[in-house]
Every structure is written in C-alpha cells, then in structure tokens.
XYZ file of N, CA and C in Angstrom:
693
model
N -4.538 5.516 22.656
C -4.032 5.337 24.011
C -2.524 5.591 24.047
N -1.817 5.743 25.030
C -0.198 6.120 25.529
C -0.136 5.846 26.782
N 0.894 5.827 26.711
C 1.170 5.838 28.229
C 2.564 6.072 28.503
N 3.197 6.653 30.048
C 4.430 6.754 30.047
C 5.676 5.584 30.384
N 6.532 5.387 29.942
C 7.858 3.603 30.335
C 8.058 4.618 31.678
N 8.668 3.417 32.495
C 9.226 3.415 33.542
C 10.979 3.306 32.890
N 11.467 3.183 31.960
C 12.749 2.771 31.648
C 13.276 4.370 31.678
N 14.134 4.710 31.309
C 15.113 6.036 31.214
C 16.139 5.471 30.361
N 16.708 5.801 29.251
C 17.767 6.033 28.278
C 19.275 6.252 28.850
N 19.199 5.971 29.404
C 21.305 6.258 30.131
C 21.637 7.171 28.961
N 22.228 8.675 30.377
C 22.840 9.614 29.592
C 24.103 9.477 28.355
N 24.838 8.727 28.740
C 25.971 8.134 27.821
C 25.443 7.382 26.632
N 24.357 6.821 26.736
C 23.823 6.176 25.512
C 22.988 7.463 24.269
N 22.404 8.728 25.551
C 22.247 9.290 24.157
C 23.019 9.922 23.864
N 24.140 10.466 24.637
C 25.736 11.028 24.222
C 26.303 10.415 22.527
N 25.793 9.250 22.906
C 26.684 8.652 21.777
C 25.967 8.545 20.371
N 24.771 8.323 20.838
C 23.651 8.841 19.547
C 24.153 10.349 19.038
N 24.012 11.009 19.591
C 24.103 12.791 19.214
C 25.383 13.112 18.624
N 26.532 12.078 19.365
C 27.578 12.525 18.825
C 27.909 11.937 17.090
N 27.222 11.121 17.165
C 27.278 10.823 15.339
C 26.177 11.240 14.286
N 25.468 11.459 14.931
C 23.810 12.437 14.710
C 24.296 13.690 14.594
N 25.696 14.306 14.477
C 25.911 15.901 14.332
C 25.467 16.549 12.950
N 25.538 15.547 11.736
C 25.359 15.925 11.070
C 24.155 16.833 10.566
N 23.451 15.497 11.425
C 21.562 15.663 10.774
C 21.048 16.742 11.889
N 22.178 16.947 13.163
C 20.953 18.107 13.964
C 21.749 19.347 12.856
N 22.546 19.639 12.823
C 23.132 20.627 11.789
C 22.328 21.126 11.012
N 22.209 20.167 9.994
C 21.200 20.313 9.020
C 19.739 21.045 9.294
N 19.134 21.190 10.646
C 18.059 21.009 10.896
C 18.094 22.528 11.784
N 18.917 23.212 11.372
C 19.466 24.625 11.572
C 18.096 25.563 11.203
N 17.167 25.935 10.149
C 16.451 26.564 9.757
C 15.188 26.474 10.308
N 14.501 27.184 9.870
C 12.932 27.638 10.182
C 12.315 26.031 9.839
N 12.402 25.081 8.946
C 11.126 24.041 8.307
C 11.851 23.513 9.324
N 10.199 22.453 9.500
C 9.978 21.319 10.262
C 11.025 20.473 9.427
N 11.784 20.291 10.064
C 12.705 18.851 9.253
C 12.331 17.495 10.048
N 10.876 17.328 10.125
C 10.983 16.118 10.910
C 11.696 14.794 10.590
N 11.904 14.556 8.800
C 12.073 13.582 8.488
C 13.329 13.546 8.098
N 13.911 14.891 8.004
C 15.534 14.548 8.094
C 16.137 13.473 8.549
N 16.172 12.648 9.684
C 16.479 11.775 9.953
C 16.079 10.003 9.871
N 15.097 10.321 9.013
C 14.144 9.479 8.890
C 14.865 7.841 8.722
N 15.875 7.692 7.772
C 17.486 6.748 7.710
C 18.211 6.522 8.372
N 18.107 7.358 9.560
C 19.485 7.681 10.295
C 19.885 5.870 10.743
N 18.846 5.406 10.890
C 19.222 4.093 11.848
C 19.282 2.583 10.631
N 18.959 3.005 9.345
C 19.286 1.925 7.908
C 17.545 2.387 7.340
N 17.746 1.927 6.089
C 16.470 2.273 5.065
C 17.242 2.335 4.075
N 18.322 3.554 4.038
C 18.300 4.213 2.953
C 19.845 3.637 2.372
N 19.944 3.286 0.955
C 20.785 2.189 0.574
C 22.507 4.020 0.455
N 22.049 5.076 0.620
C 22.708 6.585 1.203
C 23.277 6.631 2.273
N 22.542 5.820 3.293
C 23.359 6.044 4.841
C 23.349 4.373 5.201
N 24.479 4.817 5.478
C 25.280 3.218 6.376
C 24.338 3.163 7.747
N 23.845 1.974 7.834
C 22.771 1.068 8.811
C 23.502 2.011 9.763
N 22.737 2.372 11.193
C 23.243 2.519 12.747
C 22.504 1.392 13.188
N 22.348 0.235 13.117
C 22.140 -0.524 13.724
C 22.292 -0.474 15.437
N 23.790 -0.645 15.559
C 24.302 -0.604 16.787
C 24.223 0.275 18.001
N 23.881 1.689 17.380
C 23.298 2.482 18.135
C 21.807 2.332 18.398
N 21.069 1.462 17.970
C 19.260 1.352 17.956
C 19.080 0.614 18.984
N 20.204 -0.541 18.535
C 20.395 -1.838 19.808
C 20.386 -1.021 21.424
N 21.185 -0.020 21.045
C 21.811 0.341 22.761
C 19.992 0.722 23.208
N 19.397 1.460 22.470
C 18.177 2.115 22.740
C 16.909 0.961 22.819
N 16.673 0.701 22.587
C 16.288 -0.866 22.434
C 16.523 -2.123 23.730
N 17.526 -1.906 23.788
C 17.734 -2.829 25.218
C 17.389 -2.260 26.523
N 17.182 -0.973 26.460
C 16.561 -0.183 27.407
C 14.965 -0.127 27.348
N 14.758 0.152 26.126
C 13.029 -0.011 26.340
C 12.018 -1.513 26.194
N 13.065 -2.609 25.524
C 12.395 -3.282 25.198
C 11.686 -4.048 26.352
N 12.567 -4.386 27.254
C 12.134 -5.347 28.385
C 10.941 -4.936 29.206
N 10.590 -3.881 29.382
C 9.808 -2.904 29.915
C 8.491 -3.675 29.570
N 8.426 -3.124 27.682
C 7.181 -3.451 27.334
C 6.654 -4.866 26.206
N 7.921 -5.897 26.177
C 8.294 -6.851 25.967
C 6.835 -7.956 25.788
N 6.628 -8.080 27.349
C 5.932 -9.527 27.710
C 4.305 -8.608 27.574
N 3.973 -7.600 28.105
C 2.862 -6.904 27.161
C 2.350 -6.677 25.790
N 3.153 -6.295 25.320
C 2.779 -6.275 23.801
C 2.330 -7.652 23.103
N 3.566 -9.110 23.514
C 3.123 -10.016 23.319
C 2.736 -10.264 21.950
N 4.001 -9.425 21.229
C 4.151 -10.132 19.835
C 4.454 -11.728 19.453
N 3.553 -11.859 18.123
C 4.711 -13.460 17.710
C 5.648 -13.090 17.315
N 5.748 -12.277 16.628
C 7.393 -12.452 15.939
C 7.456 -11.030 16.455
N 8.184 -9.844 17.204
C 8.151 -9.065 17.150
C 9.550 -8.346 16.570
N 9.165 -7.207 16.021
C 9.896 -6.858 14.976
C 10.286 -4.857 15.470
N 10.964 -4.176 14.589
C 11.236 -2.800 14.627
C 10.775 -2.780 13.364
N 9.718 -1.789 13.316
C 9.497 -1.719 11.740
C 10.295 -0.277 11.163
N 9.959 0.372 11.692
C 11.229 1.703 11.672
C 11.322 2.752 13.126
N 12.259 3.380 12.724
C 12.747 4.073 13.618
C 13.496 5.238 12.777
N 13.331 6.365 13.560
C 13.891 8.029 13.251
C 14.260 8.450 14.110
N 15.128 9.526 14.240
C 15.330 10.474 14.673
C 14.157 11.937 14.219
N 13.802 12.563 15.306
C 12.646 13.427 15.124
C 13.333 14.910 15.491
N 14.043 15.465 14.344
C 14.942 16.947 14.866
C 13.780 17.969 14.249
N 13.135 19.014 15.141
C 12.814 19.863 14.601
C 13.651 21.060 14.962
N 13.814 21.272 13.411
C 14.858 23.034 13.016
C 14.570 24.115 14.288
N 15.498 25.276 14.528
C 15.284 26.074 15.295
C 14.204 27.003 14.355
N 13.338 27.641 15.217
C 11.984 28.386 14.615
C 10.960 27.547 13.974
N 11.425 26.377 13.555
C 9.926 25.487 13.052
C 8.648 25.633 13.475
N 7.842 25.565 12.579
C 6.330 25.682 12.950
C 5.921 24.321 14.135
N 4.752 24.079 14.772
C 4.239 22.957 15.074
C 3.548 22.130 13.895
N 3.425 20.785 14.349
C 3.072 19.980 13.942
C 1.660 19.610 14.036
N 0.771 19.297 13.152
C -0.578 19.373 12.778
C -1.072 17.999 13.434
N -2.273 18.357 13.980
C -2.703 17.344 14.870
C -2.952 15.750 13.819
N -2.523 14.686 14.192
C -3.126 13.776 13.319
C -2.962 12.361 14.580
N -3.463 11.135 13.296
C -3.287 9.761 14.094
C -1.916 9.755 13.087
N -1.717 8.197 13.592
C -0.605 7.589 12.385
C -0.871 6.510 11.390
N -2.016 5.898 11.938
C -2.620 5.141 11.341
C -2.968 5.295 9.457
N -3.308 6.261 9.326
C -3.792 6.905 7.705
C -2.389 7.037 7.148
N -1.516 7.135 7.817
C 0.194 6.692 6.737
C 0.763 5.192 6.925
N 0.231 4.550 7.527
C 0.456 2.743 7.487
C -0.683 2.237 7.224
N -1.367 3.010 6.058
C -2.375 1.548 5.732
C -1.736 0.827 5.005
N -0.785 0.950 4.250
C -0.242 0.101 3.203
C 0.992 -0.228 4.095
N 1.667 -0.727 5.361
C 2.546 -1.176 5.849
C 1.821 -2.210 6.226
N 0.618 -2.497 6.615
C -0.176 -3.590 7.700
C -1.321 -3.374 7.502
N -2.144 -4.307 7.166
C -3.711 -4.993 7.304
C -4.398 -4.506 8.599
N -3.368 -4.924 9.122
C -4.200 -4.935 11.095
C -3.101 -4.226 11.728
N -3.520 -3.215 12.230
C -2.463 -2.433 13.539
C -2.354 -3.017 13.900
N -1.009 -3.051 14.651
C -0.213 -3.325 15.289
C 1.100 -2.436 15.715
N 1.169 -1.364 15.088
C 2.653 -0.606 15.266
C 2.062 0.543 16.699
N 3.856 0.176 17.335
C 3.489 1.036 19.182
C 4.772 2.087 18.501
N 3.973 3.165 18.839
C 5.681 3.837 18.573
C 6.342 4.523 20.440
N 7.237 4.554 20.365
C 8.040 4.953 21.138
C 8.872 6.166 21.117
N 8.383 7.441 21.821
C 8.755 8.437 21.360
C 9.759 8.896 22.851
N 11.028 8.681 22.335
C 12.303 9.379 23.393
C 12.717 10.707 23.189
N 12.688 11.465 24.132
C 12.962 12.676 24.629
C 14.846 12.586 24.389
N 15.850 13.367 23.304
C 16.996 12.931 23.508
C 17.505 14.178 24.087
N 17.068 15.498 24.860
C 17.206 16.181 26.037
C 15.971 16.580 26.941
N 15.806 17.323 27.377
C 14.520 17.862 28.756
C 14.327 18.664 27.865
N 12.365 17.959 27.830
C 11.323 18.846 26.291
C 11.199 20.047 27.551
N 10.425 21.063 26.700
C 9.842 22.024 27.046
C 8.871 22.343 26.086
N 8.038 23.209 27.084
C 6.808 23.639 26.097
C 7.378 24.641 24.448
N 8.457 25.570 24.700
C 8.921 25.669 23.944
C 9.858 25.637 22.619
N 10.343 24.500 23.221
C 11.273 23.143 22.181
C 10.823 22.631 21.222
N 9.147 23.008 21.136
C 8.464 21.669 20.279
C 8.068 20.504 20.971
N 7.871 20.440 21.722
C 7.507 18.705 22.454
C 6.401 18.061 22.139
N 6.416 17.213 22.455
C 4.881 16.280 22.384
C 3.650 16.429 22.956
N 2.564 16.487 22.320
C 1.558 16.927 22.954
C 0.545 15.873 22.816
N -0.356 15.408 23.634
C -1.379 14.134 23.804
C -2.467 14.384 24.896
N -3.818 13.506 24.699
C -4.718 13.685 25.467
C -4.316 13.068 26.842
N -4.699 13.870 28.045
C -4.629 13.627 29.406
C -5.601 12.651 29.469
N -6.820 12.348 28.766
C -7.992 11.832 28.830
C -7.574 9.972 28.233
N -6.551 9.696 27.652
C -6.267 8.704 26.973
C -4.839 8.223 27.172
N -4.307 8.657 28.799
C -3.276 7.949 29.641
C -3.296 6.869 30.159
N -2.889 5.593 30.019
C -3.154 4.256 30.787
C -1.995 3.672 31.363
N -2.109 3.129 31.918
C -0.642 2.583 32.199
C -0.075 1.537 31.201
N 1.130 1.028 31.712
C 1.830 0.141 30.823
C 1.217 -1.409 30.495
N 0.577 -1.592 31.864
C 0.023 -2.687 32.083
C -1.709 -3.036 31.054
N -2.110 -1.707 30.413
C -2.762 -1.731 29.338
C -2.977 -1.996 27.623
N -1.108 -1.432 27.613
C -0.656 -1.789 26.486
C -1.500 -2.964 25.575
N -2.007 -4.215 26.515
C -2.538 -5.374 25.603
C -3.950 -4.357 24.566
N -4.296 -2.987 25.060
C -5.607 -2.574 24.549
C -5.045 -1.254 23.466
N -3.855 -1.671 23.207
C -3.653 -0.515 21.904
C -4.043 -0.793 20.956
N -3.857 0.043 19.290
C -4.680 -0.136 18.548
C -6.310 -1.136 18.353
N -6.806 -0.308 19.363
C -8.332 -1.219 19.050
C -8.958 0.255 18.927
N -8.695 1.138 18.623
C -9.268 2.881 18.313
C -9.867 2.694 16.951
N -10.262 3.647 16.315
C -10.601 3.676 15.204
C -9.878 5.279 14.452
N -10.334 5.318 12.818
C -9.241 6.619 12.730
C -10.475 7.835 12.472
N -9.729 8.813 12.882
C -10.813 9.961 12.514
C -10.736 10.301 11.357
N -11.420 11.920 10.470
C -11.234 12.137 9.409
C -9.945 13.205 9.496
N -9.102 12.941 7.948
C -7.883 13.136 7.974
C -8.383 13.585 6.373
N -7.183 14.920 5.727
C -7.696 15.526 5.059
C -6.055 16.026 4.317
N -5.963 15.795 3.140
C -4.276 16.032 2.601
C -4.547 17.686 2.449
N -3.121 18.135 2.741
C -2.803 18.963 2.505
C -1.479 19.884 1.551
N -1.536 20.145 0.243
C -0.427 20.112 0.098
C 0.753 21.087 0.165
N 0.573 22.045 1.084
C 2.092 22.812 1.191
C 1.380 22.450 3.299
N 1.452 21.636 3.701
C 1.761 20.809 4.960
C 2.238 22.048 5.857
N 1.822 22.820 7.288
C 2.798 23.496 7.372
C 3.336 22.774 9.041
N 4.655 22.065 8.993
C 4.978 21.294 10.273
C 5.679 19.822 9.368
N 5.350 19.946 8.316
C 6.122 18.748 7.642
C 4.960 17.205 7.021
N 3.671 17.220 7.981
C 3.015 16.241 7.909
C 1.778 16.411 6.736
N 1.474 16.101 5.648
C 0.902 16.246 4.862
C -0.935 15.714 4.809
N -0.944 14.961 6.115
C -2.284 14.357 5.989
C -2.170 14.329 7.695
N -3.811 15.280 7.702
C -3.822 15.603 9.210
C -5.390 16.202 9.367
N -5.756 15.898 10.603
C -7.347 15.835 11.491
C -7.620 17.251 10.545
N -8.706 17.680 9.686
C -9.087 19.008 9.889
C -9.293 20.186 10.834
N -9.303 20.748 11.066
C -9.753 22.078 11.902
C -11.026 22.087 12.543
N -11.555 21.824 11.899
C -13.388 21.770 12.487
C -12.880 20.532 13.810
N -12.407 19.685 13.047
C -12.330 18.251 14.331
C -11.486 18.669 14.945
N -9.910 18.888 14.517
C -8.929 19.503 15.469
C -9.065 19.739 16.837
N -10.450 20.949 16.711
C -10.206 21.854 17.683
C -10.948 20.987 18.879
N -11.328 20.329 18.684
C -12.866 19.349 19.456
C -11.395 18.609 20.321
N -11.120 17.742 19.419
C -9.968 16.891 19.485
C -9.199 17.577 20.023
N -8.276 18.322 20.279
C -7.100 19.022 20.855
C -7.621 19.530 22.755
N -8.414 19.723 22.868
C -9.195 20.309 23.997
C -8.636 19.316 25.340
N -8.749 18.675 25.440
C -8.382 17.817 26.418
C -6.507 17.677 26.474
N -5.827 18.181 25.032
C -4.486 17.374 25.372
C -3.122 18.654 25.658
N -2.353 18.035 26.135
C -1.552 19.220 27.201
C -0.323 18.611 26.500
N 0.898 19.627 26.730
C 2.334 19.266 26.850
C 2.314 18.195 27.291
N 3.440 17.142 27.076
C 3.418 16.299 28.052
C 5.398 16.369 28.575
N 5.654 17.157 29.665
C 6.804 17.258 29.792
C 7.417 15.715 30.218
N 9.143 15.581 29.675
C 9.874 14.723 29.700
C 11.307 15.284 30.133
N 11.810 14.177 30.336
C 13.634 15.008 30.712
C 14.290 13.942 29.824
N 15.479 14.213 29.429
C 16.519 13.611 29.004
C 16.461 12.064 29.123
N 16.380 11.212 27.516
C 16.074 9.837 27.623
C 15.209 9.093 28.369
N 14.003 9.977 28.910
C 12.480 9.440 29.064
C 11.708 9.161 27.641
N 10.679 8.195 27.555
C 9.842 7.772 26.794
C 8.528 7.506 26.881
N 7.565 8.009 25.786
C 6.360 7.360 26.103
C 6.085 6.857 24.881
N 5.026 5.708 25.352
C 4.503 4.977 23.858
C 3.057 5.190 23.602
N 2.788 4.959 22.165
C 1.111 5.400 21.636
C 1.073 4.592 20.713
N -0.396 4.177 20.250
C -0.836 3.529 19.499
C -0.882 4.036 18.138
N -1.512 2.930 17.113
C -1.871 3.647 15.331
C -2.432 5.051 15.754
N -3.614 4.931 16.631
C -4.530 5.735 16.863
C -4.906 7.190 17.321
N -3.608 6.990 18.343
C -3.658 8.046 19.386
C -3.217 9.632 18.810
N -4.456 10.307 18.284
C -3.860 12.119 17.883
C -2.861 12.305 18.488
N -2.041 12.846 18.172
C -1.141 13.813 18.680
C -0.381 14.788 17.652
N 0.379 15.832 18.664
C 0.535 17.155 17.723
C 2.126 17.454 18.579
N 2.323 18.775 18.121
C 3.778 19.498 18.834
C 3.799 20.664 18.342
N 4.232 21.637 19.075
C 4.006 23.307 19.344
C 5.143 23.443 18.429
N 5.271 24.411 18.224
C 6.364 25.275 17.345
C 7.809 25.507 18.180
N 9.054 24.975 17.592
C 10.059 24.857 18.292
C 10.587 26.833 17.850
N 10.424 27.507 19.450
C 10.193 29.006 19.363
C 11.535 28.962 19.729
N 12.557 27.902 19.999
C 13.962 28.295 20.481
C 15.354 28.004 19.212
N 16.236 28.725 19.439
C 17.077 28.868 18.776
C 18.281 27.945 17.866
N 17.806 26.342 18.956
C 18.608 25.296 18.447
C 17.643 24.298 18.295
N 17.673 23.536 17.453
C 16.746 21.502 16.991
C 16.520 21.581 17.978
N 15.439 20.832 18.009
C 14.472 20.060 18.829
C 15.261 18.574 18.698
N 15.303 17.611 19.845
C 16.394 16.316 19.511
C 15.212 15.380 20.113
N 14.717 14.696 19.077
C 14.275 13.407 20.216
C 14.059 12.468 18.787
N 13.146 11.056 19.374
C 14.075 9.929 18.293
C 12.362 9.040 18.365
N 12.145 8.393 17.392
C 11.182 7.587 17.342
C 11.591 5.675 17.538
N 10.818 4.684 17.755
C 11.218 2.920 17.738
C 9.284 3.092 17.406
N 9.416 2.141 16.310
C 8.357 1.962 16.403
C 7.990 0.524 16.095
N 7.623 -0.556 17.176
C 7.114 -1.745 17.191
C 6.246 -2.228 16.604
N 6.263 -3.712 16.118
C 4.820 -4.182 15.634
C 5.328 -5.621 15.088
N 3.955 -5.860 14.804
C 3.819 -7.717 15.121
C 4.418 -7.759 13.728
N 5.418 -8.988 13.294
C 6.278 -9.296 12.276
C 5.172 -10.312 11.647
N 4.533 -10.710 12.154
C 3.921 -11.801 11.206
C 3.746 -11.533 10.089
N 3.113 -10.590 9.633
C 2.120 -9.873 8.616
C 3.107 -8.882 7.846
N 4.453 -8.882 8.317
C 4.715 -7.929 7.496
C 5.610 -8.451 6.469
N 6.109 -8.007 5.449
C 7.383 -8.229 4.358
C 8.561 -7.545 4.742
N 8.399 -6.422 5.423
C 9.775 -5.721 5.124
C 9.547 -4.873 6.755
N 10.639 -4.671 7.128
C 10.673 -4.368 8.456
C 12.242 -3.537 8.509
N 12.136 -3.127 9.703
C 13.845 -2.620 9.480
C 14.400 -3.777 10.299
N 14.178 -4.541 11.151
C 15.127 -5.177 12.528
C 14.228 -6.338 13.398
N 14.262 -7.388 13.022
C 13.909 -8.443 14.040
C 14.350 -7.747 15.573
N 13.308 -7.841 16.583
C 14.011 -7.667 18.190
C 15.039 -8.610 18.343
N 15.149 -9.865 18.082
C 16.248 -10.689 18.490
C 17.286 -11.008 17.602
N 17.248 -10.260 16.605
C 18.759 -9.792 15.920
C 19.420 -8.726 16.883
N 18.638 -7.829 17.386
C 19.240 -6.986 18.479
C 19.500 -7.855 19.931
N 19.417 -8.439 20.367
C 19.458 -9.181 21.972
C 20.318 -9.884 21.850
C-alpha cells in the first residue's frame, strides 16, 4: 500500500539540504545507478559527520501528518538516504523492501517516505507504483499486513538493487503501476510490501530525491534517531 502526504517540504529547507549534499550529487555524475551513494549522508557511517540537523528540518514537516496514524510505541527513524540517481543511469528493478529487512525486524513495521528534492519526471528516473494499491493517509493503520512475493538475487544488479521480483512475475506485477508524478518537496509513503520500481534517469544531471524511513522502536536495537530526539 502508499499513499500520497498532504505536507510539502519548504523550498528553503531543501535548498539547504542540496547545498551541503554538493558533494554526493557530484559524485553521482556517471552512467551507474548510485542509489546508495548517499546512503550516510544523514549519520551511519563512523566517515561522515551525523546531518542530524538537516533530517530534523525534514522530519518536522512530515512527521505530524502521519504521526497519530502510524501510532507507534516508541517511534523511531530507522534510516534515512538520500536517493541520487547518476545522469544516464539505468532503472531500477521492480522489488518489495521487505526481503532486505528481514534481519532489521521480526515484524514489519518500517513506512518509508520517499521526497521528491525537485519536480520528478517521467524522465528523471522517478518513482513508479501501483494505481491499484493507493489509499489514503487515513489507512496507513493497514500497512505492512501484505505478504512478500518471489525475489531472486542477482549478481551484476543492473539499477543498483541486487535482489528483485523476477521477470516472469515482474511483468504481471508492473501492469497496473504508472509514474507517479511529484513537484519539488512532495512525498509519498509505502509499506515493507509495496513493489515498486524507477525508469532510467535518460537526462543529463542526478536524479535528487531523499528517503525517512519509520518504524516501531520497540523491537529494534539499533536505529538511526528516536522521533523525539528530533522535536
């Protein structure tokens, strides 16, 4: 399931993301999917100094939204990225997310939050999801209750993601789901569950947009960010 926030990102807030983020869209200059280039950008990596403070700004914008829905006990940020795909990058191979957090959590629970950090286009690379599995916000209480499909490693990955829906299912699976256009610091959120994919960024500069991805703290050990260390 997904669905689209009613919140918007204030232009100045992602100004200020991008402007210290020069490095990593730089980097992300070439043909490969660099999805995970940024994967630290916001703390993990004992290499890059925490951005904490910039997560907060992003964060206080989406959280309230979907806050009293989600209806965590302890709710937590378990990570968060920046999602730059290189100019010419391939697309991204249809999958869930679920089959790369079995070993983060027992029981789903992680919502990710995927921000647009300019106006996607079909040719940018953008996000792509089933029209058939849109709900509103007010549904959120019914995420992760999906189940996962079959998922199949691959190892020269081409899009960056190494474990993804086969082809035979793919194509079944993909049939129903469209672009889903966004503008500048719009967001939508999806479950463990929810396939999704992204077209080949056919234009000349990164693709800029940023991941938050939520989930219940109870159960976990290691997290990046309590919500109310940020508030």
């Amino acid at each position: 399931m997904w669905c689209r926030l009613k919140s918007r990102v204030p232009a100045g807030i992602v100004d200020n993301l991008l402007g210290r983020a020069g490095s990593v869209v730089s980097s992300s200059g070439s043909k490969e999917s660099l999805h995970w280039v940024g994967k630290d950008f916001f703390g993990g990596s004992a290499l890059e100094p925490d951005k904490l403070d910039l997560l907060r700004l992003f964060h206080l914008e989406i959280w309230p939204e979907i806050s009293s829905t989600l209806a965590f006990g302890i709710p937590v940020i378990d990570h968060a990225s920046l999602l730059i795909k290189g100019a010419g990058a391939a697309g991204t191979a249809l999958h869930q997310d679920r089959p790369y957090w079995f070993g983060k959590e027992a029981s789903p629970s992680i919502v990710s939050v995927w921000i647009a950090l300019e106006d996607m286009s079909r040719d940018r690379g953008g996000l792509m999801l089933s029209l058939e599995n849109e709900v509103g916000v007010s549904d959120m209480p019914s995420f992760n209750t999906g189940s996962v499909l079959e998922h199949e490693q691959c190892a020269e990955p081409e899009g960056g993601f190494p474990i993804s829906i086969p082809d035979q299912i793919a194509s079944r699976v993909a049939e129903p789901m469209a672009f889903i256009s966004m503008s500048r610091g719009e967001a939508v959120a999806f479950d463990s569950f929810e396939p999704h994919m992204s077209g080949p960024n056919s234009s000349p500069t990164p693709r800029l947009a940023m991941k938050i991805a939520y989930a219940e703290g109870r159960q976990k050990a290691q997290y990046l960010a309590r919500t109310d260390a940020l508030e």
